[in-house]
Tab-separated table of C-alpha atoms in Angstrom:
chain	number	residue	atom	x	y	z
A	22	MET	CA	-16.319	7.227	42.580
A	23	GLU	CA	-17.782	5.725	39.406
A	24	ALA	CA	-19.326	8.929	38.066
A	25	PRO	CA	-16.194	10.417	36.439
A	26	THR	CA	-15.413	7.129	34.694
A	27	ALA	CA	-18.011	7.415	31.896
A	28	PRO	CA	-17.099	10.978	30.836
A	29	THR	CA	-13.418	10.060	30.940
A	30	ARG	CA	-14.044	6.991	28.791
A	31	ARG	CA	-16.085	9.030	26.306
A	32	ALA	CA	-13.277	11.566	26.043
A	33	GLY	CA	-10.782	8.791	25.418
A	34	VAL	CA	-13.000	7.277	22.720
A	35	ALA	CA	-13.415	10.664	21.060
A	36	LEU	CA	-9.651	11.203	21.110
A	37	LEU	CA	-8.977	7.778	19.613
A	38	VAL	CA	-11.579	8.206	16.889
A	39	GLY	CA	-10.364	11.706	16.093
A	40	ALA	CA	-6.744	10.577	15.828
A	41	ALA	CA	-7.675	7.656	13.556
A	42	THR	CA	-9.749	9.948	11.341
A	43	VAL	CA	-6.888	12.421	10.976
A	44	ILE	CA	-4.400	9.638	10.213
A	45	GLY	CA	-6.712	8.150	7.588
A	46	LEU	CA	-7.307	11.488	5.881
A	47	LEU	CA	-3.600	12.325	5.926
A	48	GLY	CA	-2.790	8.975	4.339
A	49	ILE	CA	-5.237	9.546	1.496
A	50	LEU	CA	-4.062	13.139	0.953
A	51	ALA	CA	-0.414	12.060	1.007
A	52	GLY	CA	-1.112	9.389	-1.602
A	53	ILE	CA	-2.967	11.831	-3.851
A	54	ALA	CA	-0.168	14.375	-3.467
A	55	ALA	CA	2.442	11.740	-4.369
A	56	ALA	CA	0.541	10.764	-7.519
A	57	ILE	CA	0.060	14.386	-8.558
A	58	GLY	CA	3.707	15.148	-7.862
A	59	ALA	CA	4.872	12.228	-9.991
A	60	GLY	CA	2.663	13.269	-12.891
A	61	ALA	CA	3.524	16.966	-12.659
A	62	ALA	CA	7.311	16.487	-12.718
A	63	GLY	CA	9.061	18.681	-15.258
A	64	ALA	CA	10.777	17.812	-18.491
A	65	GLY	CA	13.680	15.438	-18.115
A	66	SER	CA	12.160	13.778	-15.072
A	67	GLY	CA	12.827	10.094	-14.891
A	68	VAL	CA	11.066	6.953	-13.826
A	69	ALA	CA	12.528	4.107	-11.772
A	70	VAL	CA	11.267	0.564	-12.263
A	71	PRO	CA	12.305	-2.806	-10.743
A	72	VAL	CA	14.414	-4.948	-13.044
A	73	VAL	CA	16.795	-7.888	-13.119
A	74	SER	CA	19.736	-8.344	-15.472
A	75	LYS	CA	19.351	-10.833	-18.307
A	76	ALA	CA	23.098	-11.069	-18.812
A	77	GLN	CA	24.227	-11.559	-15.221
A	78	ALA	CA	22.905	-14.210	-12.875
A	79	ASP	CA	23.832	-12.050	-9.910
A	80	VAL	CA	24.547	-8.332	-9.733
A	81	PRO	CA	26.549	-7.224	-6.651
A	82	ASP	CA	24.630	-5.506	-3.864
A	83	ASN	CA	26.938	-2.482	-4.037
A	84	VAL	CA	26.109	-1.773	-7.680
A	85	SER	CA	25.565	1.898	-8.425
A	86	ALA	CA	25.352	3.576	-11.817
A	87	VAL	CA	26.885	0.538	-13.525
A	88	VAL	CA	25.449	1.683	-16.837
A	89	ASN	CA	24.934	5.161	-18.169
A	90	GLY	CA	23.407	5.776	-21.537
A	91	THR	CA	23.832	9.558	-21.527
A	92	GLY	CA	24.752	10.801	-24.956
A	93	LEU	CA	23.502	7.813	-26.909
A	94	PRO	CA	21.885	9.372	-29.999
A	95	GLY	CA	18.119	9.216	-29.886
A	96	ARG	CA	18.085	7.184	-26.690
A	97	ALA	CA	17.055	8.117	-23.157
A	98	PRO	CA	19.903	8.155	-20.630
A	99	VAL	CA	19.621	5.410	-18.028
A	100	SER	CA	21.291	4.323	-14.825
A	101	ILE	CA	21.063	1.331	-12.512
A	102	THR	CA	21.046	1.616	-8.722
A	103	ARG	CA	20.406	-0.819	-5.897
A	104	GLN	CA	17.256	-0.046	-3.904
A	105	GLY	CA	16.230	-3.449	-2.641
A	106	PRO	CA	15.794	-4.955	-6.106
A	107	LEU	CA	17.720	-3.259	-8.901
A	108	MET	CA	15.985	-0.087	-10.034
A	109	LEU	CA	16.359	0.952	-13.655
A	110	SER	CA	16.121	4.737	-13.854
A	111	VAL	CA	15.187	6.094	-17.280
A	112	TYR	CA	15.225	9.815	-18.017
A	113	GLU	CA	13.631	11.954	-20.732
A	114	ASP	CA	10.558	11.249	-22.827
A	115	VAL	CA	8.735	9.579	-19.915
A	116	SER	CA	5.013	10.343	-20.019
A	117	ALA	CA	3.097	11.559	-16.979
A	118	PRO	CA	0.903	8.402	-16.743
A	119	THR	CA	4.051	6.266	-16.809
A	120	ARG	CA	5.627	8.284	-13.994
A	121	ILE	CA	2.428	8.077	-11.938
A	122	LEU	CA	2.029	4.317	-12.339
A	123	ALA	CA	5.709	3.728	-11.584
A	124	ARG	CA	5.204	5.399	-8.197
A	125	ALA	CA	2.183	3.273	-7.325
A	126	ASP	CA	4.216	1.657	-4.573
A	127	VAL	CA	4.011	5.013	-2.775
A	128	TRP	CA	0.614	6.496	-3.577
A	129	ALA	CA	-1.441	3.281	-3.793
A	130	SER	CA	-0.130	2.119	-0.428
A	131	ALA	CA	-0.849	5.458	1.224
A	132	ILE	CA	-4.352	5.798	-0.206
A	133	ALA	CA	-5.287	2.212	0.637
A	134	ALA	CA	-3.939	2.519	4.175
A	135	GLY	CA	-5.764	5.800	4.753
A	136	ALA	CA	-9.021	4.451	3.334
A	137	ALA	CA	-8.781	1.306	5.457
A	138	VAL	CA	-8.244	3.367	8.599
A	139	LEU	CA	-11.281	5.533	7.821
A	140	ILE	CA	-13.395	2.415	7.230
A	141	LEU	CA	-12.294	1.130	10.629
A	142	VAL	CA	-13.142	4.332	12.526
A	143	PRO	CA	-16.727	3.216	13.339
A	144	VAL	CA	-15.339	-0.164	14.448
A	145	LEU	CA	-12.923	1.578	16.803
A	146	ARG	CA	-15.737	3.722	18.142
A	147	SER	CA	-18.087	0.838	18.863
A	148	THR	CA	-15.333	-1.382	20.263
A	149	ALA	CA	-14.074	1.374	22.562
A	150	SER	CA	-17.694	1.830	23.656
A	151	ARG	CA	-17.800	-1.876	24.645
A	152	ASP	CA	-19.844	-3.008	21.659
A	153	PRO	CA	-17.339	-4.971	19.540
A	154	PHE	CA	-20.090	-7.010	17.881
A	155	ALA	CA	-22.035	-4.047	16.512
A	156	PRO	CA	-24.094	-5.069	13.446
A	157	ARG	CA	-21.834	-3.479	10.807
A	158	ASN	CA	-18.446	-4.168	12.351
A	159	ALA	CA	-17.816	-7.449	10.534
A	160	PRO	CA	-18.622	-6.035	7.053
A	161	ARG	CA	-16.458	-2.999	7.765
A	162	LEU	CA	-13.537	-5.170	8.812
A	163	ALA	CA	-13.961	-7.277	5.675
A	164	LEU	CA	-14.125	-4.151	3.516
A	165	ALA	CA	-10.973	-2.756	5.139
A	166	ALA	CA	-9.216	-6.065	4.402
A	167	ALA	CA	-10.334	-5.893	0.757
A	168	VAL	CA	-9.157	-2.286	0.394
A	169	ALA	CA	-5.781	-3.150	1.917
A	170	LEU	CA	-5.444	-6.148	-0.431
A	171	VAL	CA	-6.265	-4.064	-3.510
A	172	GLY	CA	-3.823	-1.373	-2.409
A	173	TRP	CA	-1.067	-3.926	-1.889
A	174	GLY	CA	-1.746	-5.490	-5.275
A	175	ALA	CA	-1.672	-2.136	-7.053
A	176	ALA	CA	1.517	-1.094	-5.256
A	177	ALA	CA	3.222	-4.355	-6.189
A	178	LEU	CA	1.977	-4.879	-9.751
A	179	LEU	CA	1.741	-1.443	-11.370
A	180	PRO	CA	5.496	-0.630	-11.210
A	181	VAL	CA	6.231	-4.028	-12.775
A	182	ALA	CA	3.704	-3.362	-15.538
A	183	VAL	CA	5.359	-0.007	-16.216
A	184	ALA	CA	8.767	-1.709	-16.313
A	185	GLY	CA	7.442	-3.877	-19.115
A	186	THR	CA	6.798	-0.767	-21.197
A	187	VAL	CA	10.005	1.075	-20.262
A	188	VAL	CA	12.623	-1.669	-20.603
A	189	PRO	CA	12.098	-2.330	-24.359
A	190	GLY	CA	13.039	1.299	-25.065
A	191	VAL	CA	16.380	1.135	-23.280
A	192	ALA	CA	19.427	1.238	-25.547
A	193	ALA	CA	21.182	-2.101	-26.098
A	194	GLU	CA	24.433	-0.458	-25.019
A	195	ALA	CA	22.946	0.004	-21.551
A	196	GLY	CA	22.570	-3.719	-21.012
A	197	ALA	CA	19.784	-6.312	-21.176
A	198	TRP	CA	17.144	-5.977	-18.480
A	199	GLN	CA	13.739	-7.406	-17.717
A	200	PRO	CA	11.007	-6.483	-15.201
A	201	VAL	CA	11.028	-8.344	-11.900
A	202	PHE	CA	8.199	-8.933	-9.441
A	203	ARG	CA	9.564	-8.798	-5.896
A	204	PRO	CA	6.800	-7.443	-3.648
A	205	ASP	CA	6.921	-6.838	0.078
A	206	TYR	CA	4.728	-9.495	1.667
A	207	TRP	CA	4.384	-8.004	5.146
A	208	PRO	CA	1.212	-6.021	4.243
A	209	VAL	CA	-0.503	-9.351	3.589
A	210	GLY	CA	-0.252	-9.968	7.332
A	211	PHE	CA	-2.503	-6.987	7.979
A	212	VAL	CA	-4.963	-8.213	5.357
A	213	VAL	CA	-5.115	-11.644	6.974
A	214	ALA	CA	-5.474	-10.116	10.451
A	215	LEU	CA	-8.385	-7.933	9.318
A	216	ALA	CA	-10.054	-10.890	7.605
A	217	VAL	CA	-9.691	-13.020	10.748
A	218	LEU	CA	-11.118	-10.204	12.875
A	219	ALA	CA	-14.028	-9.849	10.439
A	220	PHE	CA	-14.847	-13.532	10.753
A	221	ALA	CA	-14.439	-13.495	14.541
A	222	THR	CA	-16.678	-10.439	14.819
A	223	TRP	CA	-19.334	-11.995	12.599
A	224	HIS	CA	-19.174	-15.223	14.601
A	225	GLY	CA	-19.365	-13.322	17.880
A	226	ARG	CA	-22.382	-11.431	16.592
A	227	GLN	CA	-24.088	-14.702	15.726
A	228	LEU	CA	-23.366	-16.142	19.185
A	229	ALA	CA	-24.631	-12.989	20.864
A	230	ALA	CA	-27.853	-13.164	18.838
A	231	ASP	CA	-28.337	-16.835	19.743
A	232	THR	CA	-27.746	-16.059	23.410
A	233	ASP	CA	-30.260	-13.228	23.346
A	234	GLY	CA	-32.777	-15.578	21.795
A	235	LEU	CA	-32.419	-18.007	24.699
A	236	VAL	CA	-32.962	-15.355	27.346
């Protein structure tokens, strides 16, 4: 009765590892495609950056296109829409690097998530094979946590940095705006969880080694 169990478990492990590998690769490819798409946008393509009004202490949540600079001589047309924080959309004369960096919240998150999943594939394999304290599992978990943290930082900070370069060029008639840093903090939970798992795995490895030494 026990004989079919091992092949079945191996098939399940292979399926899990294969699925994780595909998901990781798709995440990286999706992030690269998003960055390329942002940079390759045609003439007149805009860039949206997070801002807050200098003139108003509170802008209503239902705000939409409250300013429109179309037709201002020598100035890029702009509009304001509510997408979580206010997003200042500026059109025309936006360089490809600016458009790419402004979309870092999309491509940096996807690439970091995909890379972290690929780093964790060997951990999944060894854990599913009943060896959670394999020698390299703790460093891989720590590396995945670091990659996720860097990805979160890039996704949160780069659009704000771009806003700092875009806002000064907005016409005064379109209102007074300044960049705002309002990141999503939920990805930090994954970073902390991976770091805790890395420490627990390292500690478990040390205990296992001490136990083996006593036998």
